Coordinates of C-alpha atoms and ligand atoms in Angstrom, one line a residue:
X1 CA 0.0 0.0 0.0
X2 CA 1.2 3.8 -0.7
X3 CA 2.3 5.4 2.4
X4 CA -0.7 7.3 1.8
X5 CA -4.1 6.5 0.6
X6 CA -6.3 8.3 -1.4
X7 CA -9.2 8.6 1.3
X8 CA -6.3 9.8 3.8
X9 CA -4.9 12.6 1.0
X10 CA -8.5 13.7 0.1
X11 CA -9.0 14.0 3.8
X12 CA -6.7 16.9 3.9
X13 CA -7.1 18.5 1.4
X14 CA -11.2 18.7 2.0
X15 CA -10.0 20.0 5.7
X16 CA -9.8 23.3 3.5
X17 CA -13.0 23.7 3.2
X18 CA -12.5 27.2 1.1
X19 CA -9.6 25.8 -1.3
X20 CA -11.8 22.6 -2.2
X21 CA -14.6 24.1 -3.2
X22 CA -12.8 27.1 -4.9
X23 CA -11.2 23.9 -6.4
X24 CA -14.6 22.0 -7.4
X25 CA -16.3 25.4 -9.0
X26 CA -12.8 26.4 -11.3
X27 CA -12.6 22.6 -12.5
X28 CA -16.2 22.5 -13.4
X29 CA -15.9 25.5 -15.2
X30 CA -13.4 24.1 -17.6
X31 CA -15.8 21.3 -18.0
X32 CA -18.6 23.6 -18.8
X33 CA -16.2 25.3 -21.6
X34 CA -15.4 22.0 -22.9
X35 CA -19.5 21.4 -23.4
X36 CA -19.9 24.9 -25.2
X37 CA -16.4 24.0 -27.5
X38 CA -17.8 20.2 -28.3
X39 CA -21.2 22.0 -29.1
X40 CA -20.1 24.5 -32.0
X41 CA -18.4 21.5 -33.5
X42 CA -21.5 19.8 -35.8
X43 CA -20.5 15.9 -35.9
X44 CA -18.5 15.5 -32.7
X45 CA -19.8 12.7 -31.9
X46 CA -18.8 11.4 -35.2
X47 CA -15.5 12.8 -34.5
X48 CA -14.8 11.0 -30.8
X49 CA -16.2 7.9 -32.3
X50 CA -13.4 8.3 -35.9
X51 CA -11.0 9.2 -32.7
X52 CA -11.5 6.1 -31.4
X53 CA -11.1 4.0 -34.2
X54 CA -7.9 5.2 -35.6
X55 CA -6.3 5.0 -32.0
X56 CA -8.1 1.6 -32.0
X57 CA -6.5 0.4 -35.4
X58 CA -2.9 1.8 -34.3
X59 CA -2.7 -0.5 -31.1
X60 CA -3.9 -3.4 -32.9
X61 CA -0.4 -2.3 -35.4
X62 CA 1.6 -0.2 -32.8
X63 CA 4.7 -2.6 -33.5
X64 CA 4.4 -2.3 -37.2
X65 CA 3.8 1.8 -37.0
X66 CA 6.5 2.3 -34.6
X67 CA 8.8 0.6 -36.9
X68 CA 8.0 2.5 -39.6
X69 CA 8.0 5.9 -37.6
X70 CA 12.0 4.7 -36.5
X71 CA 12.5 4.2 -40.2
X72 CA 11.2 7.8 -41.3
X73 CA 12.6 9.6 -38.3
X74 CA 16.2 7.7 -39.1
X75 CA 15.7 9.0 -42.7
X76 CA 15.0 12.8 -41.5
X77 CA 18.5 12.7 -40.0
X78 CA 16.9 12.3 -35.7
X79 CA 18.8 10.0 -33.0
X80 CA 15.7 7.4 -31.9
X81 CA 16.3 5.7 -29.0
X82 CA 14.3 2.8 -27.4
X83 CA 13.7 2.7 -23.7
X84 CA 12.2 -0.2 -21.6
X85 CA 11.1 1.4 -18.8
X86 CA 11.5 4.8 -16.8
X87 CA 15.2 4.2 -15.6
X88 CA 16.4 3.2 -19.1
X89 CA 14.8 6.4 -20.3
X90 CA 16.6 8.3 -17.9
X91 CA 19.9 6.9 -18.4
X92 CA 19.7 7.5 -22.2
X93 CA 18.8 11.7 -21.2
X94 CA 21.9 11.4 -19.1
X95 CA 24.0 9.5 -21.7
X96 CA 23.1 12.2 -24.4
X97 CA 24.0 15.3 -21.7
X98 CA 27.1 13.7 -20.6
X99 CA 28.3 12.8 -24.3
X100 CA 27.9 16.8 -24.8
X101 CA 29.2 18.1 -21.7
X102 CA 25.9 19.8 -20.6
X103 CA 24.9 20.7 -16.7
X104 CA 21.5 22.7 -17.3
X105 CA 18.8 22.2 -19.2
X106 CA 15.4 23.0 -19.8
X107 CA 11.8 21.2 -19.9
X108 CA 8.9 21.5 -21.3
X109 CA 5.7 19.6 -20.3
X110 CA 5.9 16.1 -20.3
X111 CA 4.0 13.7 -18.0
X112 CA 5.6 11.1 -19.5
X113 CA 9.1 12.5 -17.9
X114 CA 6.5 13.0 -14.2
X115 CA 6.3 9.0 -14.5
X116 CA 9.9 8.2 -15.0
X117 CA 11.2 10.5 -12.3
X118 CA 13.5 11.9 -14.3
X119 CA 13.9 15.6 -12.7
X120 CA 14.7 13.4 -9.6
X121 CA 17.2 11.4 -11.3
X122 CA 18.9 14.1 -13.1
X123 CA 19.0 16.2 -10.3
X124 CA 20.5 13.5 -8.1
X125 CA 23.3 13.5 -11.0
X126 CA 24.0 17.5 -10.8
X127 CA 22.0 18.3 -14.0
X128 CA 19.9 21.5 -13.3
X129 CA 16.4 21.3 -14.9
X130 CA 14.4 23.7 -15.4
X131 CA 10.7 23.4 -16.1
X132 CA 9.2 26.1 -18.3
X133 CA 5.6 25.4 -18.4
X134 CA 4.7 28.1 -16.1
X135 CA 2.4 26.0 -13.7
X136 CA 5.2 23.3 -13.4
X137 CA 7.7 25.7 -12.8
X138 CA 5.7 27.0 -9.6
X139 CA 5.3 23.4 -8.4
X140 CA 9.1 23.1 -9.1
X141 CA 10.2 25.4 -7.0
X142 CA 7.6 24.8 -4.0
X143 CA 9.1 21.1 -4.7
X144 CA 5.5 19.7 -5.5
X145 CA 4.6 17.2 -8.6
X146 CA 1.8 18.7 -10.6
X147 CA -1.6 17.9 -9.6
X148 CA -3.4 17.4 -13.1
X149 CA -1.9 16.8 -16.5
X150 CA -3.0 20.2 -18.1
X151 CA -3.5 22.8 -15.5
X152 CA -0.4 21.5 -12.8
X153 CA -0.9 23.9 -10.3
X154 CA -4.7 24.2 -10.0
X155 CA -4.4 23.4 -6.7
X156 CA -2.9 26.6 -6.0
X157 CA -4.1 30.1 -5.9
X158 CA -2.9 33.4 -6.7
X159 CA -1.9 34.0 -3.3
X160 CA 0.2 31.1 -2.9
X161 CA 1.9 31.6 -6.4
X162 CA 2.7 35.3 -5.1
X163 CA 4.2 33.6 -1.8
X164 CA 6.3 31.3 -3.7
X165 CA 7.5 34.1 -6.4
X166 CA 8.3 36.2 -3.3
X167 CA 10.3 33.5 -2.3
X168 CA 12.2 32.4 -5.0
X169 CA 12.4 35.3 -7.5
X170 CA 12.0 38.3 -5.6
X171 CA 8.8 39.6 -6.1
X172 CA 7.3 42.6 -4.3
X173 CA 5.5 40.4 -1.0
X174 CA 1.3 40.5 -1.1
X175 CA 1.6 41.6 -4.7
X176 CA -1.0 39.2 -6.1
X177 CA -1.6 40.6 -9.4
X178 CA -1.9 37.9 -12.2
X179 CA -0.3 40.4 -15.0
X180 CA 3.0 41.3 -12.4
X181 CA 3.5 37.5 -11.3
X182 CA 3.5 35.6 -14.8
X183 CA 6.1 38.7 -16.0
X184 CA 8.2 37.7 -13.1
X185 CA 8.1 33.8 -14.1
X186 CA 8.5 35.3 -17.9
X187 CA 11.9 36.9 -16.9
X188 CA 13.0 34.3 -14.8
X189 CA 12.6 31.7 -17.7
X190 CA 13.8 33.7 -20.3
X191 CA 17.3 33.6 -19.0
X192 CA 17.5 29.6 -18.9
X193 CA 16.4 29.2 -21.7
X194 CA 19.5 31.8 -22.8
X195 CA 21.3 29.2 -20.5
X196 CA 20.2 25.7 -21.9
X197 CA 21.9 24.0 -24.5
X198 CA 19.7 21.3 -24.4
X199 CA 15.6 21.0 -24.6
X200 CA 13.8 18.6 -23.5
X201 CA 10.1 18.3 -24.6
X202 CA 6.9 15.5 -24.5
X203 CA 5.4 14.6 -27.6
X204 CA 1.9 14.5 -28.0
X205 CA 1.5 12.7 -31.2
X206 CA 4.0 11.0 -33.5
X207 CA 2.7 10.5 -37.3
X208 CA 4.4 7.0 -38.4
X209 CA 4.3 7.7 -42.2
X210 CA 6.5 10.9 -42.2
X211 CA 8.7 10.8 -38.8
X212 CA 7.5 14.1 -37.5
X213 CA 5.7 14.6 -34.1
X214 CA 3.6 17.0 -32.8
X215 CA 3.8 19.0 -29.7
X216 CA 1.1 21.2 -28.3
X217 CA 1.4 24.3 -25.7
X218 CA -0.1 27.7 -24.9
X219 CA 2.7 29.1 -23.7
X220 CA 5.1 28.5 -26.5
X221 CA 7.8 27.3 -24.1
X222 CA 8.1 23.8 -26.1
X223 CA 9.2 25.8 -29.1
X224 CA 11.7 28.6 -27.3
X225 CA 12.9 26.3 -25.6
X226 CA 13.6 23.5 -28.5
X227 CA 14.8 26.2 -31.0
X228 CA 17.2 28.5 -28.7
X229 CA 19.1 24.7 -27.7
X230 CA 21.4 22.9 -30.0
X231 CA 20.4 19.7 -29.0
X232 CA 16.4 18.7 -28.4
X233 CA 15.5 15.8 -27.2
X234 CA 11.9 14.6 -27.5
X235 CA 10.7 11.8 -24.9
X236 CA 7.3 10.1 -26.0
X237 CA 5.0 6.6 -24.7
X238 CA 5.0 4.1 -27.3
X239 CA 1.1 5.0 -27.7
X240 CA 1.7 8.6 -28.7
X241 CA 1.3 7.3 -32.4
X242 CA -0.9 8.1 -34.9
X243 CA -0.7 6.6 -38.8
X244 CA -1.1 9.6 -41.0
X245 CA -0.6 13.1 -41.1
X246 CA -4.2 13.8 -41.9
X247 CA -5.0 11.7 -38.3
X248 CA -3.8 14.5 -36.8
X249 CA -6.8 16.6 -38.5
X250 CA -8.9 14.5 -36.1
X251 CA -7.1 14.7 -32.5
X252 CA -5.8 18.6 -32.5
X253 CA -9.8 19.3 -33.1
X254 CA -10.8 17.2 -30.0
X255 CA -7.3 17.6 -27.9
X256 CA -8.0 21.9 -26.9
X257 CA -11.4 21.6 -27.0
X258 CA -11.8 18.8 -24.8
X259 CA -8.9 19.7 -22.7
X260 CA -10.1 23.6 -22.1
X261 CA -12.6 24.8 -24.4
X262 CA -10.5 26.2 -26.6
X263 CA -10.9 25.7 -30.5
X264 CA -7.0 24.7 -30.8
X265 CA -4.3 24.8 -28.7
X266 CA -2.1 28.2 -29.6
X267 CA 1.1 26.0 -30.4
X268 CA 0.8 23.1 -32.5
X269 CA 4.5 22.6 -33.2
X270 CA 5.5 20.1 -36.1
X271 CA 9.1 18.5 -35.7
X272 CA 10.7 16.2 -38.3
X273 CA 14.1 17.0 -38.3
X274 CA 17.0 18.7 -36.6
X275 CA 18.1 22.2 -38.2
X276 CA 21.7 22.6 -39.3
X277 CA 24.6 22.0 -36.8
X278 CA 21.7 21.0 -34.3
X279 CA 20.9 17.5 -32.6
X280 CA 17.5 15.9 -32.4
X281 CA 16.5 12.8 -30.3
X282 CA 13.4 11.0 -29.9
X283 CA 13.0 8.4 -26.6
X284 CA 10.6 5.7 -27.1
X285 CA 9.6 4.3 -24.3
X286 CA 7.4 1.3 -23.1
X287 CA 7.3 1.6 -19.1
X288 CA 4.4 -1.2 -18.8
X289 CA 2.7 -0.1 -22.2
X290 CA 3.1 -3.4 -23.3
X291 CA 2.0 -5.1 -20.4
X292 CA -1.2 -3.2 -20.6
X293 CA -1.7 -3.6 -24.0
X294 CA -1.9 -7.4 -23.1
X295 CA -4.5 -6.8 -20.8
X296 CA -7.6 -6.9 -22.9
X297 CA -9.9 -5.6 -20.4
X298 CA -7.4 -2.5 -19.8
X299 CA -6.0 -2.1 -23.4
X300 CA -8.0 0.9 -24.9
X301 CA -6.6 3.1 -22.1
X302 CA -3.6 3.4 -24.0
X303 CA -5.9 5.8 -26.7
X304 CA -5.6 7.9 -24.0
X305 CA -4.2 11.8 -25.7
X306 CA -3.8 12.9 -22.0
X307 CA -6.7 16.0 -22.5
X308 CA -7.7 15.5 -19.0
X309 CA -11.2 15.9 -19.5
X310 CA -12.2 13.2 -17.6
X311 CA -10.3 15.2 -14.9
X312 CA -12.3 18.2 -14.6
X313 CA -15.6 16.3 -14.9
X314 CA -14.9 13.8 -12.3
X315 CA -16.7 14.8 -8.8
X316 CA -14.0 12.5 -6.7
X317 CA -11.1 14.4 -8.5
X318 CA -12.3 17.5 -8.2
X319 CA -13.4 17.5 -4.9
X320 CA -10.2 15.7 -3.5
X321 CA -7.7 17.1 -5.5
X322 CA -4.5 15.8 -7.7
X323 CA -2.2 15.1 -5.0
X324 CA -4.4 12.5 -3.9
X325 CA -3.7 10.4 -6.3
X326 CA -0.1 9.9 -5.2
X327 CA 0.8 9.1 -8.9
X328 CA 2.1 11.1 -12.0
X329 CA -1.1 10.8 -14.0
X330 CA -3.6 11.7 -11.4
X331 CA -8.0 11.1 -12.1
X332 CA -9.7 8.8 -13.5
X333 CA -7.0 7.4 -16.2
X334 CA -4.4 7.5 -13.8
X335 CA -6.5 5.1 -11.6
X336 CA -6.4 3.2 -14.3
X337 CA -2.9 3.2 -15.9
X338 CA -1.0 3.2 -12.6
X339 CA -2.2 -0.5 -11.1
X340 CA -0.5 -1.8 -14.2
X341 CA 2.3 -0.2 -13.6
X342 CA 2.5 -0.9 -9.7
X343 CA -0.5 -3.2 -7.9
X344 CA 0.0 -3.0 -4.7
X345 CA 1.3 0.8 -4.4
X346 CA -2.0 2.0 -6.7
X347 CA -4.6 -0.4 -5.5
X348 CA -6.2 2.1 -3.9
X349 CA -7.2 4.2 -6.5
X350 CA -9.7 2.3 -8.7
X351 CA -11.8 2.5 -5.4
X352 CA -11.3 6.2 -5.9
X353 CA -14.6 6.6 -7.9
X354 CA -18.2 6.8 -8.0
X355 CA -18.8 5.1 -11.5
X356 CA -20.9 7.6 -12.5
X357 CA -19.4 7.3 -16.1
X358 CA -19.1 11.0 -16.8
X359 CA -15.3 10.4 -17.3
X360 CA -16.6 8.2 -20.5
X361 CA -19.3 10.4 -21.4
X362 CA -16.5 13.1 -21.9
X363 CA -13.3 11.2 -23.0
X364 CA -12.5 12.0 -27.1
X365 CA -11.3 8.9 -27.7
X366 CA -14.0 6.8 -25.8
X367 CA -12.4 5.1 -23.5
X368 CA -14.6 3.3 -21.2
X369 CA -13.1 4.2 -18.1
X370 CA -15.6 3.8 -15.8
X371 CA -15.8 0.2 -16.9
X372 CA -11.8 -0.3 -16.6
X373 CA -11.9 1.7 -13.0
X374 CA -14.8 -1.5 -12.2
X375 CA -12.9 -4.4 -13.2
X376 CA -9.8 -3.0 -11.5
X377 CA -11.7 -3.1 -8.2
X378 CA -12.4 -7.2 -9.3
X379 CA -8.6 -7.4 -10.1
X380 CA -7.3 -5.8 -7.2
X381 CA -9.7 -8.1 -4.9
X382 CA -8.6 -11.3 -7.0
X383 CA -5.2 -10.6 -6.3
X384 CA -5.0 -9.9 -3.0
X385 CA -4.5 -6.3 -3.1
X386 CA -7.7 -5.3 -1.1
X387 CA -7.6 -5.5 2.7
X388 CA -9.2 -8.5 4.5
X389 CA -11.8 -6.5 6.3
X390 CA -13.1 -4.7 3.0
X391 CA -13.3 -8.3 1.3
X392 CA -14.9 -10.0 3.9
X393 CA -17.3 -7.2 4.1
X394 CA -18.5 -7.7 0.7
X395 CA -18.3 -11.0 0.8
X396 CA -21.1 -10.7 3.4
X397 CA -22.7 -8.4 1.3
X398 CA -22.3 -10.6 -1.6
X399 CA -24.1 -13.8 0.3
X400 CA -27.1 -11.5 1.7
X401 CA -27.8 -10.1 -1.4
X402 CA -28.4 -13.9 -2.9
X403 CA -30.5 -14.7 0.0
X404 CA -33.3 -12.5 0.2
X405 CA -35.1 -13.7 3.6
X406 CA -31.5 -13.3 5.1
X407 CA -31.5 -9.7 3.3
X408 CA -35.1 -8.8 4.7
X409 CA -34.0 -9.9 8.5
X410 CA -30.8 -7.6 8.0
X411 CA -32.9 -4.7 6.8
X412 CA -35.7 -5.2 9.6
X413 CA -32.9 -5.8 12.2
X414 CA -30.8 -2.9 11.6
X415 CA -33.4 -0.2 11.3
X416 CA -34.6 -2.1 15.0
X417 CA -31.4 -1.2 16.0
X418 CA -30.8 1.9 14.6
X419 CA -34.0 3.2 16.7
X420 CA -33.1 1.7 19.3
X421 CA -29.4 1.6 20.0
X422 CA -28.5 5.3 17.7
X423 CA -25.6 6.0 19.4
X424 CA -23.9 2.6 18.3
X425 CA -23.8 4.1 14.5
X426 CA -22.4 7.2 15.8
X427 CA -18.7 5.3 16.8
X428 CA -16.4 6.8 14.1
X429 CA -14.0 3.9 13.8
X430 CA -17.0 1.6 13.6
X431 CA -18.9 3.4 10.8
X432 CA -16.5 5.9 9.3
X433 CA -19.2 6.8 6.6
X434 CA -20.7 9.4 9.1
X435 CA -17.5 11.0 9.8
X436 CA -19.4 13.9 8.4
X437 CA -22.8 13.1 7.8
X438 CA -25.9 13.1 9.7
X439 CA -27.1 10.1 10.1
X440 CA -30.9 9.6 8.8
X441 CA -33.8 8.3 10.8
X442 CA -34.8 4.9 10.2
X443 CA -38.1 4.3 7.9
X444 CA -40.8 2.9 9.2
X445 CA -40.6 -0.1 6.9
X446 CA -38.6 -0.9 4.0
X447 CA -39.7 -0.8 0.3
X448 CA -40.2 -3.9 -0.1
X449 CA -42.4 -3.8 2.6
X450 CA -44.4 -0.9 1.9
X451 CA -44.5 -1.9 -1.8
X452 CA -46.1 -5.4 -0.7
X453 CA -48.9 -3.3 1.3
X454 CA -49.3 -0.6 -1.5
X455 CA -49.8 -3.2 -4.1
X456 CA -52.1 -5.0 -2.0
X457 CA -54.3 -2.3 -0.9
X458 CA -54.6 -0.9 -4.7
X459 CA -55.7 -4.5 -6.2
X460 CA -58.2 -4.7 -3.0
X461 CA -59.1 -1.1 -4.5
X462 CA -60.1 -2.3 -7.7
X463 CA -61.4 -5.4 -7.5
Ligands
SF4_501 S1 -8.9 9.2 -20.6 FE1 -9.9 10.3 -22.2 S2 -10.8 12.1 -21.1 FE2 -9.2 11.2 -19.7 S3 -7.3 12.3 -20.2 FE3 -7.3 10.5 -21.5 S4 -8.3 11.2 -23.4 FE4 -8.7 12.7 -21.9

């Protein structure tokens, strides 16, 4: 188990009660400008559903397309690399610094980098990185991980931010204003980049037939930083990609809109080769891809184009807040890519759901997470991952439900009990469901009961 779990994490953050719901009300907001995007676009249905089928149809070929995107990307004169898992991928970033003498670089958004620890790593190794996405770079320097995929530091408010620029750059203490802080961060970053002579950037998709991949920011600190540098290196999941070029046609539409409502991300940046005198690397990595690409029920999370829709609809994620997660992908797909990648550390999180499927409702490429987040919970219970207490409680659960005399004595016992003996329901370690909740007063009856009676009474009615 994590050294903390998710209902523990949530726990504090909720204990602010101000920040959570400031939290709950900005997130849904981006949902609700995700609904007004999808709505101006006639056919997106039709667009999720072509979404889905391309990233379908690469999967079922990824080994074929991956070889061919090696082949292209050779042929455009870039260094591809492959990497097993997270510490092979960091190695290979240290191999490539070392090689060209280089102590400081710079980073732009990559969750794929969050999951290999590779800050950590090179940082351990006296290699100064710098991330450049602004809301990473705050959590950078309060030493936090970012708390959601496309909005890092949403856990944070202006305050804080001006707290931590006070800090670490200088600012003017209590000066709060939006305009005056991100200038600050824009100074500060502007000189490492000056510094860098390496870039290191994610890749959010790579187009098999011509080599090239995509990245996509609003800040433009992907292409600064990747054109100032003479060497870029480019670190991508084996799932990043796509066929054709016109694919792409298809997931820049849904990526913004889905991710914050807008109608394309401001930087779409092609790569396909490195400019004269310069170096460019790709790292391919697997880091349990594969293994969950041989999990049929678990497969199609791999279509995931990391939008974090499902994020900002989800009322667990929103209301307990990134950290909670205790992973690098946080919300619903991170509950479900990070059992694969570690059991008993992530077993937790499937649990860390309602099932309400608004997560599927919203995702572009269709994934059905709230399915995946289910059969998880059956995994996780199969394989010994859930604690004896929980299984034995649903095991209980399980052998009432199939008995339904047994089921009606439990019902008329407990609400005999809980008019009789309240305060027994009331012990917190007992019954930790009203923690913080009233607890209701028994009905009279139960439905089944009073459904009997009604039925009765209206056929004695109308006879
Ligand atoms: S699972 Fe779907 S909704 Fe969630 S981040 Fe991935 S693509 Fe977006």
């Amino acid at each position: 188990m994590p050294a903390i779990k998710h209902a523990e994490a949530a726990g504090r953050f909720i204990a602010d009660e101000a920040r959570t719901n400031w939290h709950d009300e900005t997130l849904w907001f981006v949902r609700q400008k995700r609904d007004k995007a999808a709505n101006t676009i006639p056919g997106w249905e039709a667009l999720r559903e072509q979404a889905s089928q391309i990233k379908d149809h690469t999967l079922s070929n990824l080994d074929n397309y991956l070889i061919e995107f090696e082949a292209r990307a050779k042929a455009n004169g870039v260094q591809v690399h492959w990497a097993g898992d997270g510490k092979e991928h960091n190695e290979i970033i240290l191999k490539i610094l070392r090689n060209n003498h280089i102590g400081q670089i710079v980073k732009s958004k990559s969750m794929l980098t969050e999951e290999c620890r590779l800050n950590h790593f090179l940082g351990d190794n006296g290699i100064e990185v710098t991330d450049t996405d602004l809301g990473e770079r705050i959590v950078q320097l309060r030493n936090e991980t970012p708390s959601h995929i496309v909005l890092p530091a949403i856990h944070l408010k202006k305050e804080d931010v001006s707290d931590t620029f006070n800090k670490f750059l200088g600012t003017e203490k209590g000066n709060n204003d939006p305009q005056y802080l991100t200038e600050a961060a824009r100074g500060h970053l502007r000189e490492k980049f000056i510094q860098s002579a390496l870039a290191i950037t994610g890749v959010n998709f790579a187009v098999a037939e011509t080599g090239g991949f995509v990245v996509c920011t609003n800040e433009g600190n992907a292409d600064l930083g990747a054109h100032a540098a003479d060497i870029h290196i480019a670190c991508m999941g084996i799932e990043k990609i796509i066929p054709r070029a016109e694919d792409l046609g298809v997931f820049l539409r849904l990526l913004a809109r889905s991710a914050t409502g807008q109608p394309v991300t401001t930087y779409s940046s092609h790569f396909h080769r490195p400019s004269a005198g310069k170096q460019l690397h790709i790292v391919i990595v697997d880091n349990g891809r594969t293994r969950q690409l041989g999990r049929p029920d678990f497969r199609n999370s791999l279509k995931c184009i990391r939008c974090a829709a499902c994020f900002n609809t989800c009322p667990v994620y929103r209301k307990s807040g990134g950290h909670s997660y205790h992973t690098a992908v946080a919300g619903p797909i991170g509950a479900i890519l990070s059992p694969n990648l570690d059991m008993k550390a992530n077993a937790d999180l499937p649990f860390a759901s309602t099932l309400c499927g608004s997560c599927s409702n919203v995702c572009p490429v269709k994934i059905d997470i709230h399915n995946q987040l289910w059969k998880w919970r059956q995994v996780l219970t199969t394989e010994g991952y859930v604690s004896t207490g929980k299984k034995a409680a649903f095991g209980g659960m399980a052998y009432m439900f199939a008995h339904p005399a047994l089921y009606r004595f439990a019902g008329k016992a407990g609400r005999w009990m809980m008019r009789n003996f309240p305060a027994l329901f009331q012990i917190k370690r007992l019954n930790p469901w009203y923690q913080q909740r009233e607890m209701p007063a028994p009905p009279k009856q139960s439905f089944h009961d009073w459904y009997l009676k009604n039925r009765n009474e209206h056929k004695t009615k109308n006879n």
